[in-house]
XYZ file of C-alpha atoms in Angstrom:
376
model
C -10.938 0.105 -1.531
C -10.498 -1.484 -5.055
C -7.545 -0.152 -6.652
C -4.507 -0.152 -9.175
C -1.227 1.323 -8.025
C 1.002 2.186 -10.778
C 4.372 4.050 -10.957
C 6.540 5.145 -13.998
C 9.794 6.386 -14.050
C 12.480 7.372 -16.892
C 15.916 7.588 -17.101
C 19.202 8.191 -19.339
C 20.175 5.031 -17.747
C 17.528 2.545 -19.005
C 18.230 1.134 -21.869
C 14.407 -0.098 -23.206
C 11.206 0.059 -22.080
C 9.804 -2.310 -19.485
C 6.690 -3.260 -17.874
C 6.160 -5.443 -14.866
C 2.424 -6.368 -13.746
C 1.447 -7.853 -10.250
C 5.478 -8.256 -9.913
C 5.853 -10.547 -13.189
C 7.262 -8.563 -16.022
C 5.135 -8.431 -19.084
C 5.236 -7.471 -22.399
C 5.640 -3.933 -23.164
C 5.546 -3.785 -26.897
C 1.742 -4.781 -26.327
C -0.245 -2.665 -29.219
C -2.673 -1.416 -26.856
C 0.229 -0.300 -24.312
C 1.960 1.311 -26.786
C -1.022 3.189 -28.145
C -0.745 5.020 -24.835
C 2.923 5.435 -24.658
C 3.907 6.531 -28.238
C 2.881 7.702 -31.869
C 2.343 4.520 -33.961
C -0.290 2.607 -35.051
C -3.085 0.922 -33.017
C -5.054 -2.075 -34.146
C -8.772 -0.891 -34.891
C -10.941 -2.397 -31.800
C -14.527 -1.048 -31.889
C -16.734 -0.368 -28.871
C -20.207 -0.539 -29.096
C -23.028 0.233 -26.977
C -24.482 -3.622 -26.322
C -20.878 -3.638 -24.164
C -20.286 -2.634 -20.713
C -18.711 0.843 -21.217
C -19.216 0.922 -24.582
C -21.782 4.129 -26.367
C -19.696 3.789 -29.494
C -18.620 2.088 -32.709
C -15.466 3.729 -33.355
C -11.537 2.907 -34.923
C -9.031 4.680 -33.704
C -6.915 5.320 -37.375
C -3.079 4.396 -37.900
C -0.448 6.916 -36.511
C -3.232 9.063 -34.176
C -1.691 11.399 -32.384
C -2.386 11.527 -29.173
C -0.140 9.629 -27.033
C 1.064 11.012 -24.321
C 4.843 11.107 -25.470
C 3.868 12.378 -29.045
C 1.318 14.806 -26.905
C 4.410 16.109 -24.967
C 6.620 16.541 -28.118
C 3.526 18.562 -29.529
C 2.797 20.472 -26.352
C 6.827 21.373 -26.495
C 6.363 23.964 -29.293
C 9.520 23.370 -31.976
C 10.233 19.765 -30.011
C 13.362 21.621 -28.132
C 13.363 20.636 -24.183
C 14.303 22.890 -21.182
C 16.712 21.950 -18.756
C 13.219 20.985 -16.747
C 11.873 18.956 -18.914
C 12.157 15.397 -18.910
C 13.378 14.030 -22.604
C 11.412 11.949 -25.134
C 14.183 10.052 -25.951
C 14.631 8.104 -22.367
C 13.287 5.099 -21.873
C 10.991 4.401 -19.190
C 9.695 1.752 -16.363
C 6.538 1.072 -15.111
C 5.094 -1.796 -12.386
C 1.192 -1.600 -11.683
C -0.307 -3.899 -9.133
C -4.231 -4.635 -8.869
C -5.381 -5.381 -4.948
C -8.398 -7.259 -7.003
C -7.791 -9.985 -10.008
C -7.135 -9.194 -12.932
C -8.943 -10.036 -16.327
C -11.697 -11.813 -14.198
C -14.468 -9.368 -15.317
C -13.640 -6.417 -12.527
C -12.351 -4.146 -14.950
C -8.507 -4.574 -13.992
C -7.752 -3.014 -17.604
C -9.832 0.011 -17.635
C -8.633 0.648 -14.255
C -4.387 0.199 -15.149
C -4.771 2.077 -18.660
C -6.422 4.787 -16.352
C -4.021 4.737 -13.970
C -1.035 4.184 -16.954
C -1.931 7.519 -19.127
C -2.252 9.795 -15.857
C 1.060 8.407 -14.500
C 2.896 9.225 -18.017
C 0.927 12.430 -18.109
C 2.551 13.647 -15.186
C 5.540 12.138 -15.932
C 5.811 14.304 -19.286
C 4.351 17.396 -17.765
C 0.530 16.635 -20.296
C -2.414 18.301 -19.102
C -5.663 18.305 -20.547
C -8.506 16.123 -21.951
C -6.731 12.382 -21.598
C -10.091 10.596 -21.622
C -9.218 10.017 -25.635
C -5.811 8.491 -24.845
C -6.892 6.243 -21.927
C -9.915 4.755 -24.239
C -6.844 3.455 -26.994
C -5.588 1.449 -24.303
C -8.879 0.244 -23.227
C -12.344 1.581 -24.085
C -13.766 1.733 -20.440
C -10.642 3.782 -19.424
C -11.714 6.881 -20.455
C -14.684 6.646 -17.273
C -12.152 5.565 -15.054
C -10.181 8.881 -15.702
C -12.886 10.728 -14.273
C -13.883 10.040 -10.626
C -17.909 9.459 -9.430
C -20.692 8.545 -12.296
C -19.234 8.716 -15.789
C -20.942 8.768 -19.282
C -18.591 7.599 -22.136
C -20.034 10.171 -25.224
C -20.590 8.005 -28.047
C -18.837 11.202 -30.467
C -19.957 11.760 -33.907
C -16.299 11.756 -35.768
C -15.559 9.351 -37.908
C -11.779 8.810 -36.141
C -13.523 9.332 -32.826
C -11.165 11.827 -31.379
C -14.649 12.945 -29.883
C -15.616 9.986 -28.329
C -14.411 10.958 -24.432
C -15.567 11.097 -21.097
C -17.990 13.066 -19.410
C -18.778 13.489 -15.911
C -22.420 12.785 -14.971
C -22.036 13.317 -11.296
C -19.329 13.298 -8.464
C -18.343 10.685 -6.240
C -19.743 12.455 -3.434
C -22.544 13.362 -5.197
C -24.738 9.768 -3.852
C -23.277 9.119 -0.103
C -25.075 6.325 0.563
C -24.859 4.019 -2.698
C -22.506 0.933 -1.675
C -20.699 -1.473 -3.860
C -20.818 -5.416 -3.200
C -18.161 -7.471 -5.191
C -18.511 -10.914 -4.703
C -15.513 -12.389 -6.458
C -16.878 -15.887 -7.808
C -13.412 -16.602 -9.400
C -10.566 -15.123 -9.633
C -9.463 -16.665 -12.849
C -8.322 -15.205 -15.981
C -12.007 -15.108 -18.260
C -11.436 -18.299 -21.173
C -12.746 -15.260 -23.519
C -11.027 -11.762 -23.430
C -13.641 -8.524 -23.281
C -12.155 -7.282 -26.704
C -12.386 -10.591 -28.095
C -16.229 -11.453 -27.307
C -16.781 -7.776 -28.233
C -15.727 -7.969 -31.653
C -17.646 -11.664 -32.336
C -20.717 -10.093 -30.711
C -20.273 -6.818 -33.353
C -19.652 -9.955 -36.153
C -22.325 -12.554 -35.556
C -25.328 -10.645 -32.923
C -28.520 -9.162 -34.416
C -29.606 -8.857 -30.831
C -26.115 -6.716 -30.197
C -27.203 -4.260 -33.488
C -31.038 -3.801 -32.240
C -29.615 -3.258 -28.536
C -26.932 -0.454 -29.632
C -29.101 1.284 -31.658
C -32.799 0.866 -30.169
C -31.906 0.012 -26.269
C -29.310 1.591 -25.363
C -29.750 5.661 -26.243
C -33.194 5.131 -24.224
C -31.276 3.406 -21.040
C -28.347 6.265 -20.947
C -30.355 8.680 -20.727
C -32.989 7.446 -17.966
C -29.984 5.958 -16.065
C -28.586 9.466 -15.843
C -31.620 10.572 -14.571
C -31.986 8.139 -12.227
C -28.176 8.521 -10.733
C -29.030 12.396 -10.575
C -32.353 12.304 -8.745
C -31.095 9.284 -6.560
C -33.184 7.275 -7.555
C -32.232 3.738 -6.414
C -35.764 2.035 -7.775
C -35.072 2.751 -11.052
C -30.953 2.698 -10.923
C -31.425 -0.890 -9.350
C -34.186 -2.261 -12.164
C -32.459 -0.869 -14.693
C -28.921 -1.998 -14.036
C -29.923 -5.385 -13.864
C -32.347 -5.368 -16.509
C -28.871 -4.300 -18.907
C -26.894 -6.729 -17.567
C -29.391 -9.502 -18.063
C -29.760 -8.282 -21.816
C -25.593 -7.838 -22.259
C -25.640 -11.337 -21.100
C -28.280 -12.415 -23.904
C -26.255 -10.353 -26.345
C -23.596 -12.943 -24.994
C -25.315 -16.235 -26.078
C -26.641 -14.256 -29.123
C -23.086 -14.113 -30.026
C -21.526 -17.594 -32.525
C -20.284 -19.332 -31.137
C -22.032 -18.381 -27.777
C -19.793 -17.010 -25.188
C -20.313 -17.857 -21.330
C -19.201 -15.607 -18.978
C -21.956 -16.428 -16.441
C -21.459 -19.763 -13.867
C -23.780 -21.418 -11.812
C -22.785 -19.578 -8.629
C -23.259 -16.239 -10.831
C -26.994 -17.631 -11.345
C -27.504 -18.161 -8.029
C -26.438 -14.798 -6.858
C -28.990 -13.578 -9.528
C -31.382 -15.595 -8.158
C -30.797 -14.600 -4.086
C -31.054 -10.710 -5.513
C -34.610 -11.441 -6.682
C -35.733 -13.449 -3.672
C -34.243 -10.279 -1.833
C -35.715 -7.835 -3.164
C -39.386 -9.858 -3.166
C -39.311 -10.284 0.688
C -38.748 -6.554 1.151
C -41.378 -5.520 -1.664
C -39.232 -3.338 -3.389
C -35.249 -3.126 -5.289
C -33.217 -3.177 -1.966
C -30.235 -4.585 -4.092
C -29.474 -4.656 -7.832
C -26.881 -6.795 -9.927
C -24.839 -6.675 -12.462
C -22.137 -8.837 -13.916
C -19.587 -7.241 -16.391
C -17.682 -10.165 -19.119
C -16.968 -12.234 -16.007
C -18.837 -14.884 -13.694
C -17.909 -11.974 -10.889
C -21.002 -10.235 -9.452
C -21.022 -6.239 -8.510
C -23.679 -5.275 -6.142
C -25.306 -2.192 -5.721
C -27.329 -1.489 -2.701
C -27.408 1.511 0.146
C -25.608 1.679 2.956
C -28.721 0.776 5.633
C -28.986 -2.939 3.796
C -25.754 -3.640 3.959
C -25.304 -5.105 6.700
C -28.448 -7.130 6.457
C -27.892 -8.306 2.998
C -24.209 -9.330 3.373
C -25.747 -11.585 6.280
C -27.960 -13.258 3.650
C -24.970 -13.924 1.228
C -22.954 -15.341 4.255
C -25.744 -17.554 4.773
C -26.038 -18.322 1.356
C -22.456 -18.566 0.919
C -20.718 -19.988 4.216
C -17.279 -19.153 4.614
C -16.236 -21.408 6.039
C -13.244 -22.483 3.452
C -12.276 -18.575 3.562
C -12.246 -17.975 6.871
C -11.368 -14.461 7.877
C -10.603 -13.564 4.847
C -14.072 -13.925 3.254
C -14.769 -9.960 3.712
C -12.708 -7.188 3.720
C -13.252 -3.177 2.214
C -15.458 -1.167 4.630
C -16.827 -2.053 7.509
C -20.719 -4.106 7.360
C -21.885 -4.170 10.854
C -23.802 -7.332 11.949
C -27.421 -8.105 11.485
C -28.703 -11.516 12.968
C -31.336 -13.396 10.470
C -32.913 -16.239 11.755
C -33.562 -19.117 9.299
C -31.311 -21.785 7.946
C -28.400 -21.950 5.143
C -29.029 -22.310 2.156
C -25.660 -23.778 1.088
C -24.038 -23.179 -2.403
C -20.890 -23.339 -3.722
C -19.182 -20.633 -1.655
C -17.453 -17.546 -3.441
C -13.420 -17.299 -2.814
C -12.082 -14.305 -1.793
C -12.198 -11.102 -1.700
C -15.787 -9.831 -0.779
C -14.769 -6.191 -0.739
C -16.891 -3.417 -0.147
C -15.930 -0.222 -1.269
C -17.927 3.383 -2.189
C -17.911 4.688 -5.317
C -14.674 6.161 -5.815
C -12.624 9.501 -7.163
C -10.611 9.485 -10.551
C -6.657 8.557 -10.528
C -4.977 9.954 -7.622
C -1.334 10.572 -7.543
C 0.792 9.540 -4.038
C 3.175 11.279 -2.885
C 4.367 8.869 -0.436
C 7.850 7.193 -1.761
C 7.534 4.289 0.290
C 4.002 3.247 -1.564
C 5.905 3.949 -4.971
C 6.270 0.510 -6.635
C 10.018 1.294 -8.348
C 12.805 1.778 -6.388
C 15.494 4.417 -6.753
C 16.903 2.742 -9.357
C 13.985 2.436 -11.305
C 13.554 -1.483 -10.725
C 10.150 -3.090 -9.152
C 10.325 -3.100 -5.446
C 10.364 -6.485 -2.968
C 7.045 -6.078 -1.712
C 5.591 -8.327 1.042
């Protein structure tokens, strides 16, 4: 239900690269885009545990060769091409749309270099391991290549070529886990995720104790918890992480604030929640955004999205306040409690599979002629 769409294309006929996001074109001699496309050199950006995504402090060294065009020369033997085989030399177009905004904290870039690396893959005829490829565009990428509940391996190589993707379970593997996303803003974050990331490395104590103390411990009880289904102890503990990433946040100098007051009051709600029932009916957590992601199971759905309608009326969104799978209806008796209300979306999707390819031409986002499509 959340979702980037992304097609590539080359031809003899193009005459440079190109790039065009949400229909705007955009820069495609981007170092992190080109770390994907081509052999060259990629600025060092660690990842660290205290980071959503993050199990690692690792540099990718100059001239690494894995991307997916230098993979394909490598893959080719003595770097002669077939008559099938598409060549290295042509140039190539690619348009990726997000149906959920982007660089608002929702993970629009893990999900496009994902998305990016497997379209290129296929267009260059790479197979294999491409967890290490997708993780040079953006860190979290390397999960997103994989489909259910993935662990990013922290790797013990100094130029983390080990430091990939792993597979903890399958999407189908927890049926009944939902995902809330209650989009507080849909505004580009004032601070990037790779920019608070490396002044949190620089300037937080808290950040050093957290990836080398907390975070080992967490990974491995939150795998245990995601395989036993444990929702108790997934629920407590996601929170509990996000609340201490967040501290990690104001730990940082200068401090960095990715939380708003609505964020704090969705926070808040989740707690009063979960008191009334007794027990973790719903869990938070908020990635280097204001934008919340809820995890709950698929009997208090309905019954919780009724308390954050309450909460939040709608009123200013009208129909469009919800959208993703269906909630039911659950009636709650009591008044409003009225708070700044969230714009749209409020999608509600499963956990979902790794990239997907579509073989549908009309959903393709280039047209014959390799140029973006007019999309309505």
């Amino acid at each position: 239900q959340l979702k980037t769409t992304t097609t590539a294309a080359a031809s003899r006929d193009f005459t440079e690269d190109r790039l065009w996001l949400n229909g705007e074109e955009a820069d495609v001699g981007h170092p992190r885009l080109q770390a994907c496309l081509r052999e060259g050199e990629r600025p060092p950006t660690p990842s660290t545990p205290g980071w959503p995504g993050g199990v690692s402090l690792t540099r990718t060294p100059p001239s690494c060769p894995l991307a997916v065009r230098r993979l394909a020369r490598k893959r080719r033997g003595d770097g002669t091409e077939d008559a099938a085989s598409l060549s290295l030399s042509y140039k190539i177009h690619i348009a990726t749309e997000n149906n959920f905004p982007t660089a608002a904290g929702l993970a629009s870039s893990a999900a496009g270099y994902a998305c990016l690396v497997s379209a290129l893959a296929r267009l260059y005829g790479v197979e294999g391991e491409l967890s290490e490829v997708a993780r040079r565009g953006s860190g979290s990428a390397c999960r997103s290549m994989l489909g259910g509940f993935v662990q990013w391996q922290r790797g013990e190589r100094p130029d983390g070529r080990d430091s990939l993707a792993h597979q903890v379970a399958p999407e189908t593997h927890w049926l009944e886990l939902r995902v809330l996303v209650l989009v507080v803003s849909g505004e580009k974050k004032q601070v990037g995720s790779t920019a608070g990331m490396q002044t949190s490395v620089e300037t937080s104590p808290l950040l050093k104790h957290r990836a080398e103390v907390v975070v080992p411990e967490r990974l491995a009880l939150m795998i245990r918890h995601i395989r036993e289904r444990d929702f108790e102890g997934f629920g407590q503990l996601t929170m509990q992480d996000s609340n201490q990433f967040h501290a990690t946040c104001l730990d940082t100098f200068p401090p960095i604030f990715y939380l708003n007051d609505v964020s704090r009051h969705i926070i808040a709600l989740v707690h009063r929640f979960n008191a009334h029932h007794g027990c973790t009916k719903v869990a938070y957590t908020f990635d280097a955004g204001p934008n919340a992601v809820i995890f709950t199971l698929a009997d208090t759905v309905a019954e919780f999205v009724e308390v954050v309608r309450r909460s939040f009326p709608p009123a200013a969104n009208g129909d469009q306040w919800w959208w993703g799978l269906p909630a039911g209806s659950r009636g709650l008796p009591g008044a409003r409690i009225r708070h700044p209300a969230p714009p749209n979306p409020f999608p509600a999707p499963q956990p979902g599979p790794g990239p997907q390819f579509v073989d549908d031409p009309s959903q393709h986002l280039l047209d014959a002629d390799g140029m973006p499509r007019c999309r309505a």
